[in-house]
Amino acid sequence: MIGGGMELRQLRTFEAVVRHRTVNDAAAALGLAPSTVSEQIRALERSLDVALFERTARGMRLTAAGDRLTGWARRLLDQAEQARREVAAEPVALRLGALETLAAVHVPRVLARLAERRPGADVRVVTAASRDDLLADAATGALDAVLLLDAGPALGDLGFPVPAAPLAFLDLDPVPLALVAEPGHPLADRPHLAPGDLAGERLLVNVPNCSFWIAGERVLGSAPDRVRAGSVAVMRAWAERGLGVALLPEFAVADSLAAGTLARLALPAPDLRLRLVWRADREDRPGLRDVLYAAC
């Protein structure tokens, strides 16, 4: 038990509810019954004599007091974990999250640089398909840093919501985009294209909050028809088979362009940015600065 009658298990449960937004989803993630999760949250609220959540039809929403607790909960859990590791003579493990799209290409370079700067560092990579989940975990401190795609001078300027937390970021590399189609596509030989030239074309997309969907909204507007295809790999494969055009990162289509199974369409698109995001108030966590320096 820690100050104010709080227990570490209650803080873990609180963090899970913050991250998953509903009691049922938090219970599934923790392997507990929903009634157990509810009781632990009520016990934590009783120990602090404040309401931490507003119970709404759409899930659990943090109160002002609950928002204040989020940073403290992660720091207390971190300290407990650090104490356990130091007593057991284990290295501190850092948790780096990344979108699945980025994990294969960009994460290995960060890990290689870190290995040079801090041999023996323990970095655990968590991949996710959802940017929102990564940002939520960065906000609560469940992840020490996350890699995602963005654009503009502020976090979320690409067009996605950002948690109300002291998040800092560092721009790493530009991520060029390419509009691609099968080599025999009628637009493949055109030297210049404008968004209006794609009127009636099938634009292969994933989900509305996907970075490439959002970028497509900015670059192409409403001219093409959106066709749900799925992941980057699926969009690339469908484009190769003439099922539509796709706006994808160059690194994901470079091999196909070199092999001639895809052609780049002559419509310019601004680069996205590979962005490393973390909580500014957790930079003193052991080893985190090493990860930040290694990413540069």
Short mmCIF file of C-alpha atoms in Angstrom, two decimals:
data_model
loop_
_atom_site.label_atom_id
_atom_site.label_comp_id
_atom_site.label_asym_id
_atom_site.label_seq_id
_atom_site.Cartn_x
_atom_site.Cartn_y
_atom_site.Cartn_z
CA MET A 1 0.00 0.00 0.00
CA ILE A 2 1.22 3.51 -0.80
CA GLY A 3 0.25 6.99 0.40
CA GLY A 4 -3.42 7.75 0.98
CA GLY A 5 -4.38 4.07 1.10
CA MET A 6 -3.78 3.60 -2.63
CA GLU A 7 -2.59 0.21 -3.82
CA LEU A 8 -0.44 -0.50 -6.85
CA ARG A 9 -3.02 -2.92 -8.24
CA GLN A 10 -5.62 -0.14 -8.07
CA LEU A 11 -3.32 2.19 -9.98
CA ARG A 12 -2.73 -0.47 -12.64
CA THR A 13 -6.48 -0.91 -12.96
CA PHE A 14 -7.00 2.86 -13.10
CA GLU A 15 -4.42 3.13 -15.88
CA ALA A 16 -6.08 0.31 -17.81
CA VAL A 17 -9.48 2.03 -17.65
CA VAL A 18 -7.90 5.29 -18.84
CA ARG A 19 -6.24 3.49 -21.73
CA HIS A 20 -9.19 1.32 -22.80
CA ARG A 21 -11.97 3.78 -21.90
CA THR A 22 -14.45 1.17 -20.69
CA VAL A 23 -14.57 -1.17 -17.71
CA ASN A 24 -15.22 -4.21 -19.90
CA ASP A 25 -12.25 -3.54 -22.20
CA ALA A 26 -9.98 -2.80 -19.24
CA ALA A 27 -11.12 -6.03 -17.56
CA ALA A 28 -10.36 -8.02 -20.72
CA ALA A 29 -6.87 -6.48 -20.95
CA LEU A 30 -6.12 -7.22 -17.29
CA GLY A 31 -7.69 -10.69 -17.23
CA LEU A 32 -10.12 -9.64 -14.49
CA ALA A 33 -13.89 -9.66 -14.11
CA PRO A 34 -15.56 -6.31 -14.87
CA SER A 35 -16.98 -6.29 -11.34
CA THR A 36 -13.43 -6.54 -9.95
CA VAL A 37 -12.28 -3.60 -12.07
CA SER A 38 -15.27 -1.52 -10.95
CA GLU A 39 -14.67 -2.34 -7.30
CA GLN A 40 -10.95 -1.44 -7.52
CA ILE A 41 -11.81 1.92 -9.10
CA ARG A 42 -14.42 2.60 -6.41
CA ALA A 43 -11.92 1.65 -3.69
CA LEU A 44 -9.33 3.99 -5.20
CA GLU A 45 -11.87 6.81 -5.33
CA ARG A 46 -12.83 6.16 -1.69
CA SER A 47 -9.19 6.21 -0.61
CA LEU A 48 -8.66 9.58 -2.32
CA ASP A 49 -12.15 10.92 -1.51
CA VAL A 50 -12.61 12.14 -5.09
CA ALA A 51 -14.40 10.93 -8.21
CA LEU A 52 -11.87 9.90 -10.83
CA PHE A 53 -14.30 9.13 -13.66
CA GLU A 54 -17.61 10.27 -14.99
CA ARG A 55 -19.66 7.21 -15.96
CA THR A 56 -21.27 7.92 -19.34
CA ALA A 57 -23.12 5.86 -21.93
CA ARG A 58 -19.99 5.97 -24.09
CA GLY A 59 -17.62 4.81 -21.37
CA MET A 60 -15.50 6.22 -18.59
CA ARG A 61 -14.40 9.85 -18.89
CA LEU A 62 -11.74 11.30 -16.60
CA THR A 63 -12.68 14.03 -14.14
CA ALA A 64 -10.21 16.83 -13.42
CA ALA A 65 -8.97 14.83 -10.42
CA GLY A 66 -8.62 11.70 -12.56
CA ASP A 67 -6.62 13.65 -15.11
CA ARG A 68 -4.27 14.84 -12.36
CA LEU A 69 -3.81 11.28 -11.16
CA THR A 70 -2.73 9.87 -14.56
CA GLY A 71 0.83 11.22 -14.41
CA TRP A 72 1.22 10.28 -10.75
CA ALA A 73 -0.08 6.77 -11.34
CA ARG A 74 2.51 6.08 -14.03
CA ARG A 75 5.36 7.58 -11.97
CA LEU A 76 4.43 5.48 -8.93
CA LEU A 77 4.16 2.32 -11.06
CA ASP A 78 7.49 3.14 -12.72
CA GLN A 79 9.16 3.61 -9.36
CA ALA A 80 7.80 0.31 -8.10
CA GLU A 81 9.03 -1.46 -11.24
CA GLN A 82 12.43 0.24 -11.05
CA ALA A 83 12.78 -0.76 -7.40
CA ARG A 84 11.93 -4.36 -8.25
CA ARG A 85 14.47 -4.43 -11.08
CA GLU A 86 17.24 -2.83 -9.02
CA VAL A 87 16.69 -5.26 -6.15
CA ALA A 88 16.72 -8.15 -8.64
CA ALA A 89 19.72 -6.61 -10.48
CA GLU A 90 17.74 -6.43 -13.73
CA PRO A 91 18.24 -3.62 -16.28
CA VAL A 92 15.50 -1.05 -16.69
CA ALA A 93 13.28 -1.93 -19.65
CA LEU A 94 12.18 0.89 -21.93
CA ARG A 95 9.00 0.50 -23.95
CA LEU A 96 8.98 1.87 -27.49
CA GLY A 97 5.71 1.78 -29.42
CA ALA A 98 5.45 2.03 -33.19
CA LEU A 99 2.82 1.79 -35.87
CA GLU A 100 3.02 -1.53 -37.68
CA THR A 101 3.70 0.41 -40.89
CA LEU A 102 6.92 1.78 -39.39
CA ALA A 103 8.14 -1.15 -37.32
CA ALA A 104 10.00 -3.01 -40.07
CA VAL A 105 11.73 0.00 -41.64
CA HIS A 106 12.42 2.62 -38.99
CA VAL A 107 12.55 0.83 -35.62
CA PRO A 108 15.65 -1.31 -36.46
CA ARG A 109 17.67 1.85 -37.16
CA VAL A 110 16.70 3.33 -33.78
CA LEU A 111 17.63 0.07 -32.03
CA ALA A 112 20.97 -0.14 -33.86
CA ARG A 113 21.90 3.41 -32.85
CA LEU A 114 20.87 2.71 -29.28
CA ALA A 115 23.00 -0.45 -29.20
CA GLU A 116 26.02 1.63 -30.19
CA ARG A 117 25.37 4.32 -27.60
CA ARG A 118 24.22 2.12 -24.74
CA PRO A 119 25.18 -1.54 -25.13
CA GLY A 120 23.00 -3.85 -23.11
CA ALA A 121 20.01 -1.48 -23.03
CA ASP A 122 16.72 -3.34 -22.75
CA VAL A 123 14.20 -1.86 -25.20
CA ARG A 124 10.91 -3.64 -25.74
CA VAL A 125 9.09 -2.77 -28.94
CA VAL A 126 5.30 -2.79 -29.02
CA THR A 127 3.66 -2.56 -32.44
CA ALA A 128 0.12 -1.35 -32.93
CA ALA A 129 -2.23 -0.70 -35.82
CA SER A 130 -3.88 2.25 -34.07
CA ARG A 131 -2.24 5.64 -33.63
CA ASP A 132 -4.86 6.52 -30.99
CA ASP A 133 -3.82 3.55 -28.86
CA LEU A 134 -0.14 4.52 -29.11
CA LEU A 135 -0.84 8.11 -28.11
CA ALA A 136 -3.05 6.99 -25.22
CA ASP A 137 -0.26 4.74 -23.96
CA ALA A 138 2.28 7.56 -24.33
CA ALA A 139 -0.05 9.89 -22.40
CA THR A 140 -0.44 7.47 -19.50
CA GLY A 141 3.21 6.43 -19.59
CA ALA A 142 2.43 2.81 -20.43
CA LEU A 143 4.85 3.39 -23.31
CA ASP A 144 7.96 5.52 -22.85
CA ALA A 145 8.01 6.78 -26.44
CA VAL A 146 6.11 6.10 -29.66
CA LEU A 147 6.87 6.44 -33.36
CA LEU A 148 4.11 7.69 -35.65
CA LEU A 149 3.47 9.77 -38.76
CA ASP A 150 2.40 13.40 -38.62
CA ALA A 151 2.82 16.74 -40.41
CA GLY A 152 2.96 20.38 -39.44
CA PRO A 153 4.52 22.31 -36.55
CA ALA A 154 2.32 20.87 -33.79
CA LEU A 155 1.48 17.34 -32.73
CA GLY A 156 -1.69 16.22 -34.52
CA ASP A 157 -1.50 18.84 -37.27
CA LEU A 158 -1.97 16.08 -39.84
CA GLY A 159 -5.54 15.92 -38.57
CA PHE A 160 -5.89 13.53 -35.64
CA PRO A 161 -6.84 14.09 -31.97
CA VAL A 162 -4.14 14.32 -29.32
CA PRO A 163 -4.61 13.40 -25.63
CA ALA A 164 -4.62 16.17 -23.05
CA ALA A 165 -1.17 15.38 -21.68
CA PRO A 166 2.26 17.09 -21.70
CA LEU A 167 3.46 15.31 -24.84
CA ALA A 168 6.72 16.36 -26.47
CA PHE A 169 7.98 15.26 -29.86
CA LEU A 170 11.00 15.18 -32.10
CA ASP A 171 10.84 15.06 -35.89
CA LEU A 172 13.18 12.47 -37.30
CA ASP A 173 13.06 11.72 -41.02
CA PRO A 174 10.82 12.91 -43.84
CA VAL A 175 8.50 10.20 -45.14
CA PRO A 176 7.81 10.88 -48.84
CA LEU A 177 4.49 9.74 -50.28
CA ALA A 178 3.86 8.30 -53.72
CA LEU A 179 0.61 8.00 -55.63
CA VAL A 180 0.87 4.65 -57.42
CA ALA A 181 -1.10 2.49 -59.82
CA GLU A 182 -0.53 -0.46 -62.12
CA PRO A 183 1.85 0.39 -65.01
CA GLY A 184 -0.96 0.15 -67.58
CA HIS A 185 -3.18 2.66 -65.81
CA PRO A 186 -4.51 5.41 -68.15
CA LEU A 187 -2.93 8.12 -65.96
CA ALA A 188 0.50 6.47 -65.75
CA ASP A 189 1.87 8.22 -68.85
CA ARG A 190 0.54 11.68 -68.01
CA PRO A 191 3.47 14.08 -67.25
CA HIS A 192 1.44 16.22 -64.86
CA LEU A 193 -1.65 15.51 -62.81
CA ALA A 194 -3.96 17.61 -60.67
CA PRO A 195 -6.41 16.28 -58.07
CA GLY A 196 -9.31 16.80 -60.46
CA ASP A 197 -7.75 14.32 -62.89
CA LEU A 198 -8.58 11.56 -60.39
CA ALA A 199 -12.32 12.18 -60.54
CA GLY A 200 -14.05 8.81 -60.56
CA GLU A 201 -10.84 6.88 -59.87
CA ARG A 202 -10.84 4.25 -57.13
CA LEU A 203 -8.56 5.37 -54.28
CA LEU A 204 -7.60 2.41 -52.11
CA VAL A 205 -7.74 3.32 -48.42
CA ASN A 206 -7.62 1.76 -44.98
CA VAL A 207 -9.66 3.51 -42.24
CA PRO A 208 -10.51 7.21 -41.86
CA ASN A 209 -7.97 7.83 -39.07
CA CYS A 210 -5.14 6.22 -41.07
CA SER A 211 -2.33 8.70 -41.85
CA PHE A 212 -2.53 7.92 -45.56
CA TRP A 213 -6.32 8.40 -45.64
CA ILE A 214 -5.89 11.80 -43.94
CA ALA A 215 -3.05 12.74 -46.29
CA GLY A 216 -5.21 11.70 -49.24
CA GLU A 217 -7.98 14.02 -48.05
CA ARG A 218 -5.51 16.92 -48.09
CA VAL A 219 -3.74 16.08 -51.36
CA LEU A 220 -6.54 14.63 -53.47
CA GLY A 221 -9.69 16.11 -51.99
CA SER A 222 -12.99 14.47 -52.87
CA ALA A 223 -12.23 13.73 -56.54
CA PRO A 224 -11.52 9.97 -56.26
CA ASP A 225 -13.94 7.40 -54.87
CA ARG A 226 -12.68 5.80 -51.63
CA VAL A 227 -12.52 1.99 -51.64
CA ARG A 228 -11.73 0.22 -48.35
CA ALA A 229 -8.86 -2.19 -48.96
CA GLY A 230 -7.09 -2.65 -45.64
CA SER A 231 -3.44 -2.51 -44.63
CA VAL A 232 -0.58 -0.94 -46.58
CA ALA A 233 0.38 -4.37 -47.92
CA VAL A 234 -3.18 -4.98 -49.14
CA MET A 235 -3.44 -1.54 -50.76
CA ARG A 236 -0.13 -2.11 -52.57
CA ALA A 237 -1.20 -5.56 -53.79
CA TRP A 238 -4.58 -4.33 -54.99
CA ALA A 239 -2.96 -1.42 -56.83
CA GLU A 240 -0.57 -3.85 -58.56
CA ARG A 241 -3.60 -5.79 -59.78
CA GLY A 242 -5.34 -2.75 -61.21
CA LEU A 243 -8.01 -2.48 -58.54
CA GLY A 244 -7.33 1.20 -57.90
CA VAL A 245 -4.70 3.83 -57.10
CA ALA A 246 -3.06 4.22 -53.69
CA LEU A 247 -1.28 7.00 -51.81
CA LEU A 248 1.42 5.22 -49.81
CA PRO A 249 4.84 5.90 -48.29
CA GLU A 250 7.71 5.50 -50.74
CA PHE A 251 9.42 2.97 -48.49
CA ALA A 252 6.40 0.67 -48.80
CA VAL A 253 6.32 0.72 -52.61
CA ALA A 254 10.00 1.19 -53.54
CA ASP A 255 10.52 -2.50 -54.43
CA SER A 256 7.34 -2.58 -56.52
CA LEU A 257 8.34 0.58 -58.38
CA ALA A 258 11.82 -0.82 -59.05
CA ALA A 259 10.35 -4.12 -60.24
CA GLY A 260 7.89 -2.37 -62.54
CA THR A 261 4.78 -3.84 -60.91
CA LEU A 262 3.69 -0.33 -59.89
CA ALA A 263 4.04 3.04 -61.57
CA ARG A 264 4.25 6.42 -59.85
CA LEU A 265 1.59 8.87 -60.95
CA ALA A 266 2.77 12.44 -61.56
CA LEU A 267 0.82 14.13 -58.79
CA PRO A 268 3.10 15.70 -56.14
CA ALA A 269 2.36 15.06 -52.47
CA PRO A 270 3.98 16.75 -49.45
CA ASP A 271 6.11 14.59 -47.18
CA LEU A 272 4.87 13.30 -43.86
CA ARG A 273 7.24 13.31 -40.88
CA LEU A 274 8.42 10.42 -38.77
CA ARG A 275 7.74 11.76 -35.28
CA LEU A 276 8.93 10.41 -31.92
CA VAL A 277 6.51 11.30 -29.10
CA TRP A 278 6.92 11.03 -25.32
CA ARG A 279 5.72 12.61 -22.08
CA ALA A 280 7.84 15.67 -21.37
CA ASP A 281 7.54 15.15 -17.61
CA ARG A 282 9.08 11.65 -17.83
CA GLU A 283 12.35 12.50 -19.57
CA ASP A 284 14.25 11.68 -16.38
CA ARG A 285 13.19 8.03 -16.61
CA PRO A 286 16.43 6.01 -16.71
CA GLY A 287 17.53 5.34 -20.27
CA LEU A 288 14.80 7.37 -21.99
CA ARG A 289 17.18 10.13 -23.08
CA ASP A 290 19.37 7.45 -24.65
CA VAL A 291 16.44 6.35 -26.79
CA LEU A 292 15.72 9.95 -27.77
CA TYR A 293 19.34 10.58 -28.74
CA ALA A 294 19.55 7.28 -30.59
CA ALA A 295 16.54 8.20 -32.69
CA CYS A 296 18.19 11.35 -34.04
#
